[in-house]
A tleap script that builds the chain and sets N, CA, C and O, in Angstrom:
source leaprc.protein.ff14SB
mol = sequence {
  NMET THR THR THR PHE ASN VAL PRO ASP MET
  THR CYS GLY HIE CYS GLU LYS SER VAL ARG
  SER ALA LEU GLY GLU ALA LEU PRO GLY ALA
  ALA VAL THR VAL ASP LEU ASP ALA LYS ARG
  VAL THR VAL GLU GLY ASP ALA ALA ARG ALA
  GLU GLU ALA ILE TRP ASP ALA GLY TYR THR
  PRO GLU LYS ALA CALA
}
set mol.1.N position { 17.381 -11.372 -22.873 }
set mol.1.CA position { 17.244 -10.005 -23.317 }
set mol.1.C position { 16.959 -9.119 -22.101 }
set mol.1.O position { 16.094 -9.436 -21.285 }
set mol.2.N position { 17.678 -8.031 -21.989 }
set mol.2.CA position { 17.493 -7.086 -20.899 }
set mol.2.C position { 16.842 -5.824 -21.438 }
set mol.2.O position { 17.275 -5.281 -22.454 }
set mol.3.N position { 15.810 -5.363 -20.762 }
set mol.3.CA position { 15.082 -4.171 -21.182 }
set mol.3.C position { 14.970 -3.220 -20.001 }
set mol.3.O position { 14.729 -3.641 -18.870 }
set mol.4.N position { 15.146 -1.937 -20.276 }
set mol.4.CA position { 14.988 -0.914 -19.248 }
set mol.4.C position { 13.780 -0.057 -19.582 }
set mol.4.O position { 13.593 0.372 -20.721 }
set mol.5.N position { 12.969 0.181 -18.567 }
set mol.5.CA position { 11.788 1.022 -18.698 }
set mol.5.C position { 11.907 2.223 -17.784 }
set mol.5.O position { 12.373 2.097 -16.651 }
set mol.6.N position { 11.497 3.374 -18.255 }
set mol.6.CA position { 11.272 4.524 -17.386 }
set mol.6.C position { 9.839 4.366 -16.895 }
set mol.6.O position { 8.932 4.090 -17.681 }
set mol.7.N position { 9.642 4.541 -15.597 }
set mol.7.CA position { 8.305 4.427 -15.016 }
set mol.7.C position { 8.071 5.699 -14.194 }
set mol.7.O position { 8.250 5.694 -12.976 }
set mol.8.N position { 7.672 6.784 -14.860 }
set mol.8.CA position { 7.605 8.092 -14.199 }
set mol.8.C position { 6.629 8.170 -13.034 }
set mol.8.O position { 6.792 9.017 -12.156 }
set mol.9.N position { 5.622 7.310 -13.007 }
set mol.9.CA position { 4.661 7.373 -11.911 }
set mol.9.C position { 4.991 6.408 -10.769 }
set mol.9.O position { 4.151 6.177 -9.900 }
set mol.10.N position { 6.192 5.847 -10.760 }
set mol.10.CA position { 6.683 5.022 -9.665 }
set mol.10.C position { 7.408 5.955 -8.695 }
set mol.10.O position { 8.526 6.392 -8.966 }
set mol.11.N position { 6.770 6.256 -7.568 }
set mol.11.CA position { 7.281 7.326 -6.712 }
set mol.11.C position { 7.688 6.922 -5.301 }
set mol.11.O position { 8.306 7.718 -4.594 }
set mol.12.N position { 7.356 5.695 -4.870 }
set mol.12.CA position { 7.639 5.349 -3.470 }
set mol.12.C position { 7.957 3.858 -3.342 }
set mol.12.O position { 7.923 3.113 -4.320 }
set mol.13.N position { 8.260 3.454 -2.138 }
set mol.13.CA position { 8.582 2.060 -1.880 }
set mol.13.C position { 7.432 1.124 -2.190 }
set mol.13.O position { 7.651 0.003 -2.649 }
set mol.14.N position { 6.206 1.571 -1.945 }
set mol.14.CA position { 5.040 0.747 -2.267 }
set mol.14.C position { 4.958 0.517 -3.778 }
set mol.14.O position { 4.661 -0.589 -4.229 }
set mol.15.N position { 5.222 1.567 -4.551 }
set mol.15.CA position { 5.223 1.457 -6.012 }
set mol.15.C position { 6.263 0.425 -6.450 }
set mol.15.O position { 5.988 -0.440 -7.281 }
set mol.16.N position { 7.453 0.533 -5.878 }
set mol.16.CA position { 8.527 -0.392 -6.226 }
set mol.16.C position { 8.109 -1.832 -5.934 }
set mol.16.O position { 8.328 -2.728 -6.749 }
set mol.17.N position { 7.507 -2.043 -4.765 }
set mol.17.CA position { 7.075 -3.386 -4.380 }
set mol.17.C position { 6.008 -3.912 -5.346 }
set mol.17.O position { 6.036 -5.084 -5.723 }
set mol.18.N position { 5.083 -3.062 -5.740 }
set mol.18.CA position { 4.024 -3.460 -6.673 }
set mol.18.C position { 4.596 -3.867 -8.020 }
set mol.18.O position { 4.188 -4.874 -8.597 }
set mol.19.N position { 5.546 -3.078 -8.520 }
set mol.19.CA position { 6.163 -3.376 -9.812 }
set mol.19.C position { 6.971 -4.668 -9.731 }
set mol.19.O position { 6.878 -5.514 -10.620 }
set mol.20.N position { 7.758 -4.823 -8.677 }
set mol.20.CA position { 8.548 -6.052 -8.507 }
set mol.20.C position { 7.641 -7.284 -8.441 }
set mol.20.O position { 7.923 -8.312 -9.057 }
set mol.21.N position { 6.563 -7.163 -7.693 }
set mol.21.CA position { 5.633 -8.276 -7.548 }
set mol.21.C position { 5.000 -8.651 -8.892 }
set mol.21.O position { 4.919 -9.829 -9.243 }
set mol.22.N position { 4.557 -7.644 -9.632 }
set mol.22.CA position { 3.936 -7.889 -10.935 }
set mol.22.C position { 4.916 -8.560 -11.891 }
set mol.22.O position { 4.555 -9.488 -12.614 }
set mol.23.N position { 6.150 -8.085 -11.885 }
set mol.23.CA position { 7.160 -8.677 -12.770 }
set mol.23.C position { 7.513 -10.090 -12.325 }
set mol.23.O position { 7.759 -10.959 -13.162 }
set mol.24.N position { 7.541 -10.329 -11.019 }
set mol.24.CA position { 7.821 -11.658 -10.498 }
set mol.24.C position { 6.768 -12.671 -10.905 }
set mol.24.O position { 7.081 -13.834 -11.160 }
set mol.25.N position { 5.514 -12.228 -10.967 }
set mol.25.CA position { 4.436 -13.118 -11.385 }
set mol.25.C position { 4.480 -13.367 -12.893 }
set mol.25.O position { 4.257 -14.489 -13.348 }
set mol.26.N position { 4.768 -12.319 -13.663 }
set mol.26.CA position { 4.773 -12.434 -15.124 }
set mol.26.C position { 6.006 -13.161 -15.649 }
set mol.26.O position { 5.934 -13.899 -16.633 }
set mol.27.N position { 7.130 -12.946 -14.986 }
set mol.27.CA position { 8.409 -13.526 -15.434 }
set mol.27.C position { 9.121 -14.166 -14.234 }
set mol.27.O position { 10.120 -13.629 -13.756 }
set mol.28.N position { 8.625 -15.294 -13.749 }
set mol.28.CA position { 9.225 -15.929 -12.574 }
set mol.28.C position { 10.722 -16.176 -12.763 }
set mol.28.O position { 11.155 -16.701 -13.788 }
set mol.29.N position { 11.488 -15.792 -11.770 }
set mol.29.CA position { 12.929 -16.014 -11.803 }
set mol.29.C position { 13.721 -14.984 -12.578 }
set mol.29.O position { 14.950 -15.041 -12.599 }
set mol.30.N position { 13.044 -14.044 -13.216 }
set mol.30.CA position { 13.752 -13.022 -14.000 }
set mol.30.C position { 14.452 -12.047 -13.063 }
set mol.30.O position { 13.930 -11.715 -11.999 }
set mol.31.N position { 15.632 -11.592 -13.463 }
set mol.31.CA position { 16.349 -10.576 -12.699 }
set mol.31.C position { 15.659 -9.234 -12.904 }
set mol.31.O position { 15.418 -8.812 -14.035 }
set mol.32.N position { 15.344 -8.570 -11.795 }
set mol.32.CA position { 14.681 -7.263 -11.843 }
set mol.32.C position { 15.487 -6.293 -10.997 }
set mol.32.O position { 15.800 -6.582 -9.842 }
set mol.33.N position { 15.825 -5.141 -11.570 }
set mol.33.CA position { 16.516 -4.086 -10.847 }
set mol.33.C position { 15.656 -2.845 -10.895 }
set mol.33.O position { 15.210 -2.430 -11.965 }
set mol.34.N position { 15.419 -2.244 -9.729 }
set mol.34.CA position { 14.612 -1.031 -9.656 }
set mol.34.C position { 15.457 0.089 -9.087 }
set mol.34.O position { 16.055 -0.057 -8.021 }
set mol.35.N position { 15.510 1.208 -9.794 }
set mol.35.CA position { 16.162 2.420 -9.304 }
set mol.35.C position { 15.048 3.440 -9.089 }
set mol.35.O position { 14.640 4.146 -10.010 }
set mol.36.N position { 14.568 3.496 -7.851 }
set mol.36.CA position { 13.422 4.342 -7.538 }
set mol.36.C position { 13.729 5.818 -7.762 }
set mol.36.O position { 12.874 6.555 -8.253 }
set mol.37.N position { 14.936 6.265 -7.411 }
set mol.37.CA position { 15.301 7.670 -7.604 }
set mol.37.C position { 15.258 8.072 -9.074 }
set mol.37.O position { 14.805 9.166 -9.411 }
set mol.38.N position { 15.730 7.184 -9.947 }
set mol.38.CA position { 15.744 7.466 -11.382 }
set mol.38.C position { 14.430 7.059 -12.054 }
set mol.38.O position { 14.205 7.361 -13.226 }
set mol.39.N position { 13.561 6.369 -11.299 }
set mol.39.CA position { 12.274 5.875 -11.819 }
set mol.39.C position { 12.486 4.937 -13.012 }
set mol.39.O position { 11.816 5.035 -14.041 }
set mol.40.N position { 13.462 4.010 -12.826 }
set mol.40.CA position { 13.809 3.064 -13.888 }
set mol.40.C position { 13.710 1.639 -13.378 }
set mol.40.O position { 14.027 1.338 -12.227 }
set mol.41.N position { 13.262 0.774 -14.271 }
set mol.41.CA position { 13.177 -0.657 -13.987 }
set mol.41.C position { 13.898 -1.387 -15.104 }
set mol.41.O position { 13.631 -1.151 -16.282 }
set mol.42.N position { 14.812 -2.273 -14.734 }
set mol.42.CA position { 15.506 -3.110 -15.705 }
set mol.42.C position { 15.125 -4.547 -15.416 }
set mol.42.O position { 15.188 -5.007 -14.276 }
set mol.43.N position { 14.730 -5.248 -16.464 }
set mol.43.CA position { 14.275 -6.632 -16.298 }
set mol.43.C position { 14.829 -7.501 -17.417 }
set mol.43.O position { 14.954 -7.065 -18.561 }
set mol.44.N position { 15.157 -8.741 -17.064 }
set mol.44.CA position { 15.598 -9.706 -18.064 }
set mol.44.C position { 14.412 -10.558 -18.452 }
set mol.44.O position { 13.589 -10.916 -17.610 }
set mol.45.N position { 14.330 -10.879 -19.726 }
set mol.45.CA position { 13.245 -11.728 -20.201 }
set mol.45.C position { 12.425 -11.030 -21.271 }
set mol.45.O position { 12.874 -10.073 -21.902 }
set mol.46.N position { 11.230 -11.525 -21.456 }
set mol.46.CA position { 10.319 -11.054 -22.499 }
set mol.46.C position { 9.899 -9.607 -22.228 }
set mol.46.O position { 9.169 -9.338 -21.274 }
set mol.47.N position { 10.361 -8.682 -23.067 }
set mol.47.CA position { 10.084 -7.254 -22.872 }
set mol.47.C position { 8.595 -6.938 -22.956 }
set mol.47.O position { 8.089 -6.133 -22.175 }
set mol.48.N position { 7.899 -7.557 -23.885 }
set mol.48.CA position { 6.466 -7.294 -24.042 }
set mol.48.C position { 5.691 -7.759 -22.814 }
set mol.48.O position { 4.766 -7.082 -22.365 }
set mol.49.N position { 6.067 -8.904 -22.280 }
set mol.49.CA position { 5.407 -9.411 -21.070 }
set mol.49.C position { 5.705 -8.522 -19.873 }
set mol.49.O position { 4.828 -8.261 -19.050 }
set mol.50.N position { 6.948 -8.058 -19.781 }
set mol.50.CA position { 7.331 -7.171 -18.681 }
set mol.50.C position { 6.550 -5.866 -18.761 }
set mol.50.O position { 6.038 -5.377 -17.754 }
set mol.51.N position { 6.462 -5.309 -19.955 }
set mol.51.CA position { 5.732 -4.053 -20.140 }
set mol.51.C position { 4.262 -4.231 -19.757 }
set mol.51.O position { 3.687 -3.381 -19.077 }
set mol.52.N position { 3.664 -5.326 -20.189 }
set mol.52.CA position { 2.260 -5.592 -19.861 }
set mol.52.C position { 2.067 -5.741 -18.356 }
set mol.52.O position { 1.075 -5.261 -17.807 }
set mol.53.N position { 3.006 -6.402 -17.689 }
set mol.53.CA position { 2.907 -6.593 -16.242 }
set mol.53.C position { 2.962 -5.254 -15.505 }
set mol.53.O position { 2.232 -5.042 -14.536 }
set mol.54.N position { 3.827 -4.357 -15.967 }
set mol.54.CA position { 3.916 -3.039 -15.328 }
set mol.54.C position { 2.622 -2.265 -15.542 }
set mol.54.O position { 2.123 -1.623 -14.617 }
set mol.55.N position { 2.072 -2.321 -16.764 }
set mol.55.CA position { 0.776 -1.679 -17.040 }
set mol.55.C position { -0.293 -2.257 -16.125 }
set mol.55.O position { -1.067 -1.516 -15.520 }
set mol.56.N position { -0.334 -3.586 -16.024 }
set mol.56.CA position { -1.351 -4.252 -15.213 }
set mol.56.C position { -1.243 -3.887 -13.738 }
set mol.56.O position { -2.236 -3.924 -13.011 }
set mol.57.N position { -0.038 -3.532 -13.295 }
set mol.57.CA position { 0.160 -3.116 -11.903 }
set mol.57.C position { -0.296 -1.673 -11.680 }
set mol.57.O position { -0.337 -1.194 -10.547 }
set mol.58.N position { -0.639 -0.983 -12.780 }
set mol.58.CA position { -1.165 0.381 -12.653 }
set mol.58.C position { -0.159 1.474 -12.931 }
set mol.58.O position { -0.384 2.634 -12.586 }
set mol.59.N position { 0.954 1.110 -13.557 }
set mol.59.CA position { 2.004 2.092 -13.834 }
set mol.59.C position { 2.201 2.253 -15.338 }
set mol.59.O position { 1.704 1.459 -16.136 }
set mol.60.N position { 2.929 3.289 -15.700 }
set mol.60.CA position { 3.093 3.663 -17.106 }
set mol.60.C position { 4.541 3.424 -17.556 }
set mol.60.O position { 5.381 4.314 -17.424 }
set mol.61.N position { 4.837 2.233 -18.085 }
set mol.61.CA position { 6.206 1.974 -18.542 }
set mol.61.C position { 6.493 2.605 -19.905 }
set mol.61.O position { 5.652 2.592 -20.805 }
set mol.62.N position { 7.681 3.149 -20.031 }
set mol.62.CA position { 8.161 3.699 -21.308 }
set mol.62.C position { 9.524 3.093 -21.551 }
set mol.62.O position { 10.417 3.242 -20.717 }
set mol.63.N position { 9.712 2.413 -22.669 }
set mol.63.CA position { 11.016 1.828 -22.968 }
set mol.63.C position { 12.069 2.912 -23.015 }
set mol.63.O position { 11.910 3.926 -23.694 }
set mol.64.N position { 13.153 2.684 -22.279 }
set mol.64.CA position { 14.252 3.652 -22.266 }
set mol.64.C position { 15.058 3.514 -23.553 }
set mol.64.O position { 15.189 2.420 -24.103 }
set mol.65.N position { 15.586 4.621 -24.017 }
set mol.65.CA position { 16.370 4.615 -25.256 }
set mol.65.C position { 17.702 3.945 -25.064 }
set mol.65.O position { 18.488 3.854 -26.007 }
savepdb mol mol.pdb
quit
């Protein structure tokens, strides 16, 4: 399952690295795509776990429509 999140408070390369790291720990081996300009993260795997990992990293994920 692929889920896309808008992460409006992801603003820089450090933010991107933090989100990628959190998702890597929560969903090892999952494909993660980050579009920093659009403030979007797409991840394969358990959507609820991915959302929780982004929250735990200090960011505000919103499921994209």
